[in-house]
Amino acid sequence: MKSVFKGDIIHTPTKDKFEIYENSYLIVEDGHVVKITDKLENLYKCYEFYDYSGKIIIPGFVDVHLHAPQYPNRGLGMDKELIPWLNTYTFPEESKYSDLEYSRRVFEEFINALWAEGTTRCSVYSTIFLESTKLLMDMFIASGLGALVGKVNMDRNSAPALIEDSYQSIIETEEFILEFKDVSDLVKPIITPRFIPTCTDMLLTELGKLAIKYNIPVQSHLNENTSEVEWVRELYPESKNYASVYDRFNLFGQTKTIMAHCVYNTDEETELMAKNGVYVAHCPHSNFNLSSGLSPIRKYLNQGVKVGLGSDISGGHTISMPQVMVGAMQTSKMVWLQSNKELAPLTLSEVFFLATKGGGSFFGNVGSFEEGYECDLLVIDVDNLAYLKTLTPEEKLQKFIYEGSRENIIDRFVKGKKVYKPFLINTQLIPNC
Ligand code: GUN
Ligand code: FE
């Protein structure tokens, strides 16, 4: 498939500034970017032409950390900290997903919401339940969006309905990997130990082996909350720190790895992340809502750690990546003040980079319009937000990020293909009495 997209094209090949091409053409062949040009050569005139003149064209958003089965819990229990929140709200909800019909209804809403908000790729936790995780995988494949989907593993310290038999957890994870690793180039499995306190050594050992055997990426949580960090210290008193527990089990960069939160990293842990190429999934709303703390992202960037942004549904209450970008900027401003103005606030181009190419690099060449990149794009129309002002393309993007909504996204493409609303939800008919 060969296409040309005309409009005001904006992306961030580097985090330090926006590259803006007004009234230009993005040339795409077989899902990959060929180039951006201000004059359409004859050669491209027979390509499928999308005229988005006056609109901005940006890379699709990448959400590197969220939980599909927590989607119904958005906004609930936000007066609790992590561990009581998990026990009171999260585990009871996640226990429901042995029911496939319930799973399907939630996942339809969940994937539709990702689509609506312009999230074209995500790294997502499913549940411990194999069948509902396979269903989520199939539904992502059908949707046209890109995703890494994890069957959650936990065999201790959880609600009784969510404590797996260790052997079964491993066998099912391998079955899941084998069934899906080569089915789709957009949707793939990711190994997902929930976090250290809910996984035994035996489970972590075998998950590390599976990651290496099949070269599968890994996602988990790290240093989110002070009680959690203390709990890990009690469980592994001999360990230098929390990160080195994952590292010991080959779950820390031995294959591509992303760790959510990292609010309380020690310098040594951050250095290990940089050395092993482990990503931070920064989830600012979740860190506010669960009173977890302020993650010093500027420090991590300075130390050479790769960073993406996550909504962390439902620790985070909103699945909108523009809102997550705003949260990341606000967090960084508080960190700046707390650091006596040493750690500079993140700029708009920096958080945009994190929400596109930063997180996108976890998926490959994703999140930018550089030559050879997989072309995920959104078309944004902010005419209804401009009022009496004439806005530059960059100001249009600012408006969209701060006060836009899903209504401002008029089209979405993943790897060069237009993606339509994935699921038509059955509306309940009201009986006619
Ligand atoms: N740590 C372990 N499980 C979870 C979860 O579901 N959400 C968040 N925010 N942190 C966790
Ligand atoms: Fe999480």
GROMACS .gro file of C-alpha atoms and ligand atoms in nm:
model
  445
    1MET     CA    1   0.000   0.000   0.000
    2LYS     CA    2   0.135   0.342  -0.101
    3SER     CA    3  -0.006   0.662   0.046
    4VAL     CA    4   0.050   1.034   0.073
    5PHE     CA    5  -0.074   1.235   0.373
    6LYS     CA    6  -0.097   1.611   0.328
    7GLY     CA    7  -0.114   1.845   0.629
    8ASP     CA    8   0.093   2.018   0.898
    9ILE     CA    9   0.326   1.739   1.004
   10ILE     CA   10   0.480   1.741   1.354
   11HIS     CA   11   0.710   1.491   1.523
   12THR     CA   12   1.005   1.472   1.764
   13PRO     CA   13   1.302   1.275   1.627
   14THR     CA   14   1.486   1.413   1.932
   15LYS     CA   15   1.324   1.520   2.255
   16ASP     CA   16   1.461   1.874   2.252
   17LYS     CA   17   1.241   2.025   1.985
   18PHE     CA   18   0.944   1.971   1.758
   19GLU     CA   19   1.016   1.929   1.389
   20ILE     CA   20   0.733   2.097   1.203
   21TYR     CA   21   0.658   2.074   0.830
   22GLU     CA   22   0.374   2.306   0.740
   23ASN     CA   23   0.153   2.215   0.446
   24SER     CA   24   0.373   1.919   0.354
   25TYR     CA   25   0.344   1.562   0.235
   26LEU     CA   26   0.424   1.244   0.428
   27ILE     CA   27   0.504   0.961   0.189
   28VAL     CA   28   0.436   0.608   0.314
   29GLU     CA   29   0.503   0.274   0.144
   30ASP     CA   30   0.404  -0.064   0.288
   31GLY     CA   31   0.341   0.088   0.629
   32HIS     CA   32   0.680   0.260   0.653
   33VAL     CA   33   0.774   0.625   0.620
   34VAL     CA   34   0.963   0.712   0.302
   35LYS     CA   35   1.002   1.084   0.362
   36ILE     CA   36   0.843   1.419   0.434
   37THR     CA   37   0.851   1.664   0.144
   38ASP     CA   38   0.706   2.008   0.069
   39LYS     CA   39   0.668   1.935  -0.304
   40LEU     CA   40   0.488   1.629  -0.431
   41GLU     CA   41   0.698   1.477  -0.707
   42ASN     CA   42   0.513   1.319  -1.001
   43LEU     CA   43   0.619   0.975  -0.888
   44TYR     CA   44   0.388   1.001  -0.584
   45LYS     CA   45   0.084   1.141  -0.763
   46CYS     CA   46  -0.064   0.796  -0.819
   47TYR     CA   47  -0.040   0.707  -0.447
   48GLU     CA   48  -0.357   0.699  -0.237
   49PHE     CA   49  -0.398   1.063  -0.135
   50TYR     CA   50  -0.525   1.182   0.204
   51ASP     CA   51  -0.582   1.555   0.208
   52TYR     CA   52  -0.568   1.682   0.567
   53SER     CA   53  -0.476   2.042   0.477
   54GLY     CA   54  -0.509   2.272   0.779
   55LYS     CA   55  -0.501   1.978   1.022
   56ILE     CA   56  -0.201   1.856   1.217
   57ILE     CA   57  -0.057   1.511   1.160
   58ILE     CA   58   0.134   1.358   1.453
   59PRO     CA   59   0.263   1.010   1.545
   60GLY     CA   60   0.017   0.784   1.728
   61PHE     CA   61   0.047   0.771   2.107
   62VAL     CA   62   0.223   0.489   2.289
   63ASP     CA   63   0.099   0.387   2.635
   64VAL     CA   64   0.370   0.171   2.787
   65HIS     CA   65   0.186   0.063   3.102
   66LEU     CA   66  -0.180  -0.012   3.177
   67HIS     CA   67  -0.408  -0.289   3.303
   68ALA     CA   68  -0.700  -0.397   3.081
   69PRO     CA   69  -0.905  -0.570   3.356
   70GLN     CA   70  -0.887  -0.259   3.572
   71TYR     CA   71  -1.071  -0.052   3.311
   72PRO     CA   72  -1.407  -0.066   3.499
   73ASN     CA   73  -1.232   0.064   3.814
   74ARG     CA   74  -1.126   0.402   3.677
   75GLY     CA   75  -1.175   0.664   3.947
   76LEU     CA   76  -1.253   0.414   4.226
   77GLY     CA   77  -1.059   0.388   4.551
   78MET     CA   78  -0.839   0.687   4.484
   79ASP     CA   79  -0.817   0.772   4.853
   80LYS     CA   80  -0.602   0.467   4.920
   81GLU     CA   81  -0.234   0.387   4.883
   82LEU     CA   82  -0.105   0.106   4.664
   83ILE     CA   83  -0.134  -0.205   4.884
   84PRO     CA   84  -0.479  -0.133   5.037
   85TRP     CA   85  -0.598  -0.020   4.692
   86LEU     CA   86  -0.483  -0.350   4.538
   87ASN     CA   87  -0.657  -0.551   4.810
   88THR     CA   88  -0.979  -0.351   4.823
   89TYR     CA   89  -1.044  -0.261   4.460
   90THR     CA   90  -0.803  -0.419   4.217
   91PHE     CA   91  -0.786  -0.783   4.319
   92PRO     CA   92  -1.166  -0.822   4.356
   93GLU     CA   93  -1.215  -0.676   4.005
   94GLU     CA   94  -0.939  -0.888   3.850
   95SER     CA   95  -1.095  -1.200   4.004
   96LYS     CA   96  -1.392  -1.165   3.770
   97TYR     CA   97  -1.201  -1.249   3.453
   98SER     CA   98  -1.247  -1.625   3.465
   99ASP     CA   99  -1.581  -1.518   3.311
  100LEU     CA  100  -1.516  -1.483   2.938
  101GLU     CA  101  -1.836  -1.296   2.862
  102TYR     CA  102  -1.753  -1.035   3.125
  103SER     CA  103  -1.398  -1.019   2.989
  104ARG     CA  104  -1.523  -0.961   2.637
  105ARG     CA  105  -1.754  -0.677   2.741
  106VAL     CA  106  -1.480  -0.497   2.931
  107PHE     CA  107  -1.215  -0.551   2.663
  108GLU     CA  108  -1.443  -0.413   2.392
  109GLU     CA  109  -1.486  -0.090   2.586
  110PHE     CA  110  -1.117  -0.084   2.674
  111ILE     CA  111  -0.988  -0.124   2.318
  112ASN     CA  112  -1.246   0.118   2.182
  113ALA     CA  113  -1.124   0.376   2.437
  114LEU     CA  114  -0.760   0.329   2.337
  115TRP     CA  115  -0.860   0.375   1.974
  116ALA     CA  116  -1.072   0.682   2.052
  117GLU     CA  117  -0.793   0.853   2.246
  118GLY     CA  118  -0.533   0.794   1.975
  119THR     CA  119  -0.327   0.528   2.152
  120THR     CA  120  -0.198   0.321   1.864
  121ARG     CA  121   0.041   0.098   2.064
  122CYS     CA  122   0.037  -0.016   2.424
  123SER     CA  123   0.199  -0.256   2.666
  124VAL     CA  124  -0.081  -0.403   2.869
  125TYR     CA  125  -0.136  -0.632   3.166
  126SER     CA  126  -0.419  -0.880   3.121
  127THR     CA  127  -0.514  -1.111   3.410
  128ILE     CA  128  -0.382  -1.439   3.547
  129PHE     CA  129  -0.655  -1.617   3.347
  130LEU     CA  130  -0.519  -1.778   3.032
  131GLU     CA  131  -0.845  -1.784   2.837
  132SER     CA  132  -0.932  -1.422   2.902
  133THR     CA  133  -0.575  -1.324   2.812
  134LYS     CA  134  -0.602  -1.514   2.483
  135LEU     CA  135  -0.930  -1.335   2.422
  136LEU     CA  136  -0.765  -0.996   2.483
  137MET     CA  137  -0.490  -1.092   2.241
  138ASP     CA  138  -0.741  -1.197   1.972
  139MET     CA  139  -0.937  -0.877   2.023
  140PHE     CA  140  -0.626  -0.660   1.984
  141ILE     CA  141  -0.534  -0.850   1.667
  142ALA     CA  142  -0.885  -0.788   1.532
  143SER     CA  143  -0.872  -0.419   1.628
  144GLY     CA  144  -0.576  -0.319   1.409
  145LEU     CA  145  -0.399  -0.153   1.703
  146GLY     CA  146  -0.054  -0.260   1.820
  147ALA     CA  147  -0.006  -0.418   2.164
  148LEU     CA  148   0.219  -0.621   2.388
  149VAL     CA  149  -0.013  -0.831   2.603
  150GLY     CA  150   0.091  -1.005   2.924
  151LYS     CA  151  -0.064  -1.297   3.107
  152VAL     CA  152  -0.012  -1.185   3.466
  153ASN     CA  153   0.182  -1.421   3.692
  154MET     CA  154   0.139  -1.433   4.070
  155ASP     CA  155   0.164  -1.727   4.305
  156ARG     CA  156   0.174  -1.565   4.651
  157ASN     CA  157   0.048  -1.268   4.857
  158SER     CA  158  -0.269  -1.198   4.664
  159ALA     CA  159  -0.643  -1.262   4.691
  160PRO     CA  160  -0.713  -1.639   4.713
  161ALA     CA  161  -0.880  -1.640   4.368
  162LEU     CA  162  -0.569  -1.486   4.214
  163ILE     CA  163  -0.299  -1.707   4.364
  164GLU     CA  164  -0.185  -1.940   4.088
  165ASP     CA  165  -0.032  -2.281   4.121
  166SER     CA  166   0.331  -2.207   4.031
  167TYR     CA  167   0.367  -2.493   3.781
  168GLN     CA  168   0.039  -2.410   3.610
  169SER     CA  169   0.138  -2.044   3.588
  170ILE     CA  170   0.459  -2.138   3.406
  171ILE     CA  171   0.297  -2.396   3.178
  172GLU     CA  172   0.020  -2.154   3.080
  173THR     CA  173   0.266  -1.873   3.017
  174GLU     CA  174   0.466  -2.093   2.781
  175GLU     CA  175   0.145  -2.202   2.606
  176PHE     CA  176   0.048  -1.837   2.564
  177ILE     CA  177   0.389  -1.746   2.423
  178LEU     CA  178   0.395  -2.036   2.179
  179GLU     CA  179   0.042  -1.970   2.058
  180PHE     CA  180   0.091  -1.599   1.992
  181LYS     CA  181   0.457  -1.516   1.937
  182ASP     CA  182   0.437  -1.546   1.558
  183VAL     CA  183   0.072  -1.472   1.484
  184SER     CA  184   0.080  -1.095   1.433
  185ASP     CA  185   0.354  -0.840   1.378
  186LEU     CA  186   0.155  -0.579   1.571
  187VAL     CA  187   0.036  -0.782   1.870
  188LYS     CA  188   0.278  -0.994   2.070
  189PRO     CA  189   0.316  -1.153   2.414
  190ILE     CA  190   0.512  -0.995   2.699
  191ILE     CA  191   0.617  -1.174   3.019
  192THR     CA  192   0.440  -1.015   3.315
  193PRO     CA  193   0.532  -1.104   3.674
  194ARG     CA  194   0.294  -0.870   3.860
  195PHE     CA  195   0.568  -0.749   4.096
  196ILE     CA  196   0.820  -0.911   4.328
  197PRO     CA  197   0.594  -0.946   4.637
  198THR     CA  198   0.340  -1.162   4.448
  199CYS     CA  199   0.586  -1.401   4.279
  200THR     CA  200   0.789  -1.683   4.436
  201ASP     CA  201   1.153  -1.740   4.349
  202MET     CA  202   1.058  -2.050   4.155
  203LEU     CA  203   0.810  -1.859   3.939
  204LEU     CA  204   1.055  -1.572   3.879
  205THR     CA  205   1.331  -1.819   3.787
  206GLU     CA  206   1.116  -1.994   3.528
  207LEU     CA  207   0.980  -1.669   3.383
  208GLY     CA  208   1.336  -1.545   3.337
  209LYS     CA  209   1.416  -1.869   3.154
  210LEU     CA  210   1.111  -1.834   2.927
  211ALA     CA  211   1.203  -1.474   2.846
  212ILE     CA  212   1.547  -1.579   2.729
  213LYS     CA  213   1.438  -1.903   2.559
  214TYR     CA  214   1.185  -1.726   2.334
  215ASN     CA  215   1.336  -1.377   2.341
  216ILE     CA  216   1.018  -1.227   2.488
  217PRO     CA  217   1.010  -0.881   2.650
  218VAL     CA  218   0.929  -0.833   3.019
  219GLN     CA  219   0.714  -0.582   3.207
  220SER     CA  220   0.664  -0.531   3.579
  221HIS     CA  221   0.646  -0.271   3.859
  222LEU     CA  222   0.943  -0.123   4.046
  223ASN     CA  223   0.984   0.117   4.339
  224GLU     CA  224   0.632   0.258   4.323
  225ASN     CA  225   0.545   0.307   4.688
  226THR     CA  226   0.743   0.321   5.014
  227SER     CA  227   0.554   0.031   5.180
  228GLU     CA  228   0.607  -0.181   4.871
  229VAL     CA  229   0.982  -0.105   4.870
  230GLU     CA  230   1.000  -0.193   5.240
  231TRP     CA  231   0.809  -0.519   5.175
  232VAL     CA  232   1.062  -0.623   4.910
  233ARG     CA  233   1.344  -0.540   5.151
  234GLU     CA  234   1.183  -0.770   5.411
  235LEU     CA  235   1.136  -1.049   5.154
  236TYR     CA  236   1.495  -1.019   5.023
  237PRO     CA  237   1.707  -0.880   5.309
  238GLU     CA  238   2.022  -1.007   5.139
  239SER     CA  239   1.949  -0.820   4.816
  240LYS     CA  240   2.118  -0.485   4.748
  241ASN     CA  241   1.793  -0.333   4.631
  242TYR     CA  242   1.458  -0.402   4.460
  243ALA     CA  243   1.595  -0.387   4.103
  244SER     CA  244   1.863  -0.642   4.172
  245VAL     CA  245   1.593  -0.897   4.267
  246TYR     CA  246   1.454  -0.879   3.912
  247ASP     CA  247   1.807  -0.881   3.776
  248ARG     CA  248   1.896  -1.196   3.967
  249PHE     CA  249   1.610  -1.376   3.790
  250ASN     CA  250   1.702  -1.251   3.440
  251LEU     CA  251   1.404  -1.017   3.435
  252PHE     CA  252   1.593  -0.690   3.413
  253GLY     CA  253   1.715  -0.618   3.062
  254GLN     CA  254   1.827  -0.969   2.967
  255THR     CA  255   1.543  -0.926   2.717
  256LYS     CA  256   1.374  -0.591   2.648
  257THR     CA  257   1.228  -0.481   2.982
  258ILE     CA  258   1.001  -0.204   3.105
  259MET     CA  259   0.943  -0.118   3.470
  260ALA     CA  260   0.645   0.091   3.577
  261HIS     CA  261   0.684   0.384   3.819
  262CYS     CA  262   1.042   0.397   3.952
  263VAL     CA  263   0.953   0.669   4.201
  264TYR     CA  264   1.207   0.557   4.462
  265ASN     CA  265   1.507   0.434   4.262
  266THR     CA  266   1.844   0.454   4.428
  267ASP     CA  267   2.124   0.585   4.208
  268GLU     CA  268   2.260   0.234   4.188
  269GLU     CA  269   1.929   0.101   4.057
  270THR     CA  270   1.908   0.378   3.798
  271GLU     CA  271   2.261   0.302   3.685
  272LEU     CA  272   2.166  -0.064   3.645
  273MET     CA  273   1.864   0.038   3.438
  274ALA     CA  274   2.083   0.251   3.212
  275LYS     CA  275   2.343  -0.024   3.181
  276ASN     CA  276   2.088  -0.297   3.106
  277GLY     CA  277   1.874  -0.077   2.879
  278VAL     CA  278   1.569  -0.117   3.107
  279TYR     CA  279   1.290   0.136   3.040
  280VAL     CA  280   1.097   0.341   3.292
  281ALA     CA  281   0.721   0.356   3.234
  282HIS     CA  282   0.639   0.690   3.396
  283CYS     CA  283   0.277   0.696   3.520
  284PRO     CA  284   0.224   1.040   3.676
  285HIS     CA  285  -0.152   1.021   3.738
  286SER     CA  286  -0.122   0.689   3.914
  287ASN     CA  287   0.160   0.829   4.128
  288PHE     CA  288  -0.062   1.123   4.229
  289ASN     CA  289  -0.380   0.920   4.282
  290LEU     CA  290  -0.224   0.650   4.500
  291SER     CA  291  -0.006   0.906   4.685
  292SER     CA  292   0.295   0.718   4.559
  293GLY     CA  293   0.521   1.017   4.496
  294LEU     CA  294   0.697   1.220   4.227
  295SER     CA  295   0.918   1.027   3.989
  296PRO     CA  296   1.232   1.228   3.900
  297ILE     CA  297   1.223   1.169   3.526
  298ARG     CA  298   1.475   1.445   3.445
  299LYS     CA  299   1.728   1.265   3.663
  300TYR     CA  300   1.666   0.936   3.484
  301LEU     CA  301   1.701   1.103   3.143
  302ASN     CA  302   2.025   1.267   3.258
  303GLN     CA  303   2.153   0.925   3.364
  304GLY     CA  304   2.075   0.779   3.020
  305VAL     CA  305   1.766   0.572   3.107
  306LYS     CA  306   1.502   0.523   2.837
  307VAL     CA  307   1.156   0.647   2.936
  308GLY     CA  308   0.799   0.608   2.807
  309LEU     CA  309   0.467   0.724   2.951
  310GLY     CA  310   0.187   0.509   3.091
  311SER     CA  311  -0.172   0.573   3.192
  312ASP     CA  312  -0.154   0.283   3.443
  313ILE     CA  313  -0.528   0.232   3.425
  314SER     CA  314  -0.670   0.218   3.690
  315GLY     CA  315  -0.408   0.356   3.929
  316GLY     CA  316  -0.430   0.633   3.672
  317HIS     CA  317  -0.788   0.746   3.616
  318THR     CA  318  -0.760   0.849   3.251
  319ILE     CA  319  -0.656   0.656   2.943
  320SER     CA  320  -0.588   0.980   2.750
  321MET     CA  321  -0.217   1.010   2.668
  322PRO     CA  322  -0.237   1.388   2.620
  323GLN     CA  323  -0.360   1.405   2.982
  324VAL     CA  324  -0.075   1.176   3.089
  325MET     CA  325   0.166   1.417   2.914
  326VAL     CA  326   0.019   1.705   3.114
  327GLY     CA  327   0.062   1.500   3.434
  328ALA     CA  328   0.425   1.430   3.343
  329MET     CA  329   0.494   1.801   3.295
  330GLN     CA  330   0.320   1.892   3.621
  331THR     CA  331   0.512   1.626   3.813
  332SER     CA  332   0.840   1.749   3.669
  333LYS     CA  333   0.763   2.104   3.781
  334MET     CA  334   0.714   1.986   4.140
  335VAL     CA  335   1.037   1.785   4.117
  336TRP     CA  336   1.211   2.099   3.990
  337LEU     CA  337   1.097   2.297   4.294
  338GLN     CA  338   1.186   2.017   4.532
  339SER     CA  339   1.535   1.991   4.381
  340ASN     CA  340   1.606   2.361   4.440
  341LYS     CA  341   1.560   2.414   4.068
  342GLU     CA  342   1.830   2.170   3.970
  343LEU     CA  343   1.621   1.915   3.779
  344ALA     CA  344   1.465   2.122   3.502
  345PRO     CA  345   1.095   2.068   3.426
  346LEU     CA  346   1.011   1.855   3.122
  347THR     CA  347   0.915   2.063   2.821
  348LEU     CA  348   0.621   1.997   2.593
  349SER     CA  349   0.845   1.857   2.321
  350GLU     CA  350   1.007   1.627   2.576
  351VAL     CA  351   0.682   1.477   2.705
  352PHE     CA  352   0.555   1.449   2.347
  353PHE     CA  353   0.873   1.260   2.263
  354LEU     CA  354   0.819   1.030   2.565
  355ALA     CA  355   0.458   0.961   2.456
  356THR     CA  356   0.561   0.881   2.098
  357LYS     CA  357   0.919   0.788   2.007
  358GLY     CA  358   1.040   0.736   2.367
  359GLY     CA  359   0.786   0.464   2.445
  360GLY     CA  360   0.764   0.366   2.078
  361SER     CA  361   1.125   0.250   2.074
  362PHE     CA  362   1.017  -0.034   2.305
  363PHE     CA  363   0.816  -0.163   2.006
  364GLY     CA  364   1.083  -0.105   1.738
  365ASN     CA  365   1.102   0.188   1.496
  366VAL     CA  366   0.778   0.340   1.617
  367GLY     CA  367   0.664   0.688   1.722
  368SER     CA  368   0.835   0.911   1.467
  369PHE     CA  369   0.814   0.997   1.097
  370GLU     CA  370   1.182   0.938   1.026
  371GLU     CA  371   1.263   0.731   0.720
  372GLY     CA  372   1.193   0.362   0.773
  373TYR     CA  373   0.970   0.412   1.078
  374GLU     CA  374   0.642   0.223   1.100
  375CYS     CA  375   0.385   0.486   1.019
  376ASP     CA  376   0.136   0.524   1.305
  377LEU     CA  377  -0.035   0.860   1.276
  378LEU     CA  378  -0.319   1.071   1.409
  379VAL     CA  379  -0.495   1.354   1.233
  380ILE     CA  380  -0.594   1.633   1.472
  381ASP     CA  381  -0.843   1.912   1.406
  382VAL     CA  382  -0.856   2.179   1.678
  383ASP     CA  383  -1.074   2.435   1.500
  384ASN     CA  384  -1.329   2.416   1.783
  385LEU     CA  385  -1.059   2.508   2.038
  386ALA     CA  386  -0.907   2.803   1.856
  387TYR     CA  387  -1.185   3.060   1.923
  388LEU     CA  388  -1.080   3.390   1.770
  389LYS     CA  389  -0.709   3.310   1.753
  390THR     CA  390  -0.506   3.205   1.457
  391LEU     CA  391  -0.285   2.928   1.583
  392THR     CA  392   0.047   2.803   1.449
  393PRO     CA  393   0.075   2.425   1.406
  394GLU     CA  394   0.274   2.404   1.731
  395GLU     CA  395   0.009   2.605   1.917
  396LYS     CA  396  -0.258   2.377   1.776
  397LEU     CA  397  -0.070   2.085   1.927
  398GLN     CA  398  -0.041   2.267   2.262
  399LYS     CA  399  -0.417   2.331   2.262
  400PHE     CA  400  -0.490   1.971   2.177
  401ILE     CA  401  -0.266   1.832   2.450
  402TYR     CA  402  -0.397   2.058   2.727
  403GLU     CA  403  -0.762   2.095   2.644
  404GLY     CA  404  -0.840   1.872   2.350
  405SER     CA  405  -1.037   1.550   2.363
  406ARG     CA  406  -1.096   1.237   2.157
  407GLU     CA  407  -1.336   1.444   1.944
  408ASN     CA  408  -1.040   1.635   1.804
  409ILE     CA  409  -0.885   1.318   1.660
  410ILE     CA  410  -1.043   1.274   1.322
  411ASP     CA  411  -0.844   0.978   1.186
  412ARG     CA  412  -0.601   0.713   1.310
  413PHE     CA  413  -0.357   0.497   1.113
  414VAL     CA  414  -0.139   0.211   1.235
  415LYS     CA  415   0.150   0.096   1.019
  416GLY     CA  416   0.004   0.292   0.728
  417LYS     CA  417  -0.346   0.142   0.756
  418LYS     CA  418  -0.652   0.337   0.860
  419VAL     CA  419  -0.804   0.193   1.177
  420TYR     CA  420  -1.178   0.224   1.233
  421LYS     CA  421  -1.360   0.199   1.564
  422PRO     CA  422  -1.283  -0.161   1.657
  423PHE     CA  423  -1.603  -0.279   1.824
  424LEU     CA  424  -1.965  -0.185   1.788
  425ILE     CA  425  -2.093  -0.223   2.141
  426ASN     CA  426  -2.434  -0.391   2.166
  427THR     CA  427  -2.663  -0.139   2.317
  428GLN     CA  428  -2.912  -0.292   2.553
  429LEU     CA  429  -3.265  -0.269   2.415
  430ILE     CA  430  -3.511  -0.124   2.664
  431PRO     CA  431  -3.815  -0.355   2.671
  432ASN     CA  432  -4.120  -0.190   2.529
  433CYS     CA  433  -4.389  -0.210   2.800
  434GUN     N1  434   0.183  -0.307   4.170
  434GUN     C1  435   0.140  -0.435   4.162
  434GUN     N2  436   0.024  -0.443   4.098
  434GUN     C2  437  -0.009  -0.318   4.062
  434GUN     C3  438  -0.119  -0.263   3.992
  434GUN     O1  439  -0.212  -0.330   3.948
  434GUN     N3  440  -0.117  -0.128   3.975
  434GUN     C4  441  -0.016  -0.050   4.022
  434GUN     N4  442  -0.022   0.082   4.002
  434GUN     N5  443   0.087  -0.100   4.089
  434GUN     C5  444   0.091  -0.233   4.109
  435FE      FE  445   0.049  -0.081   3.700
   0.00000   0.00000   0.00000
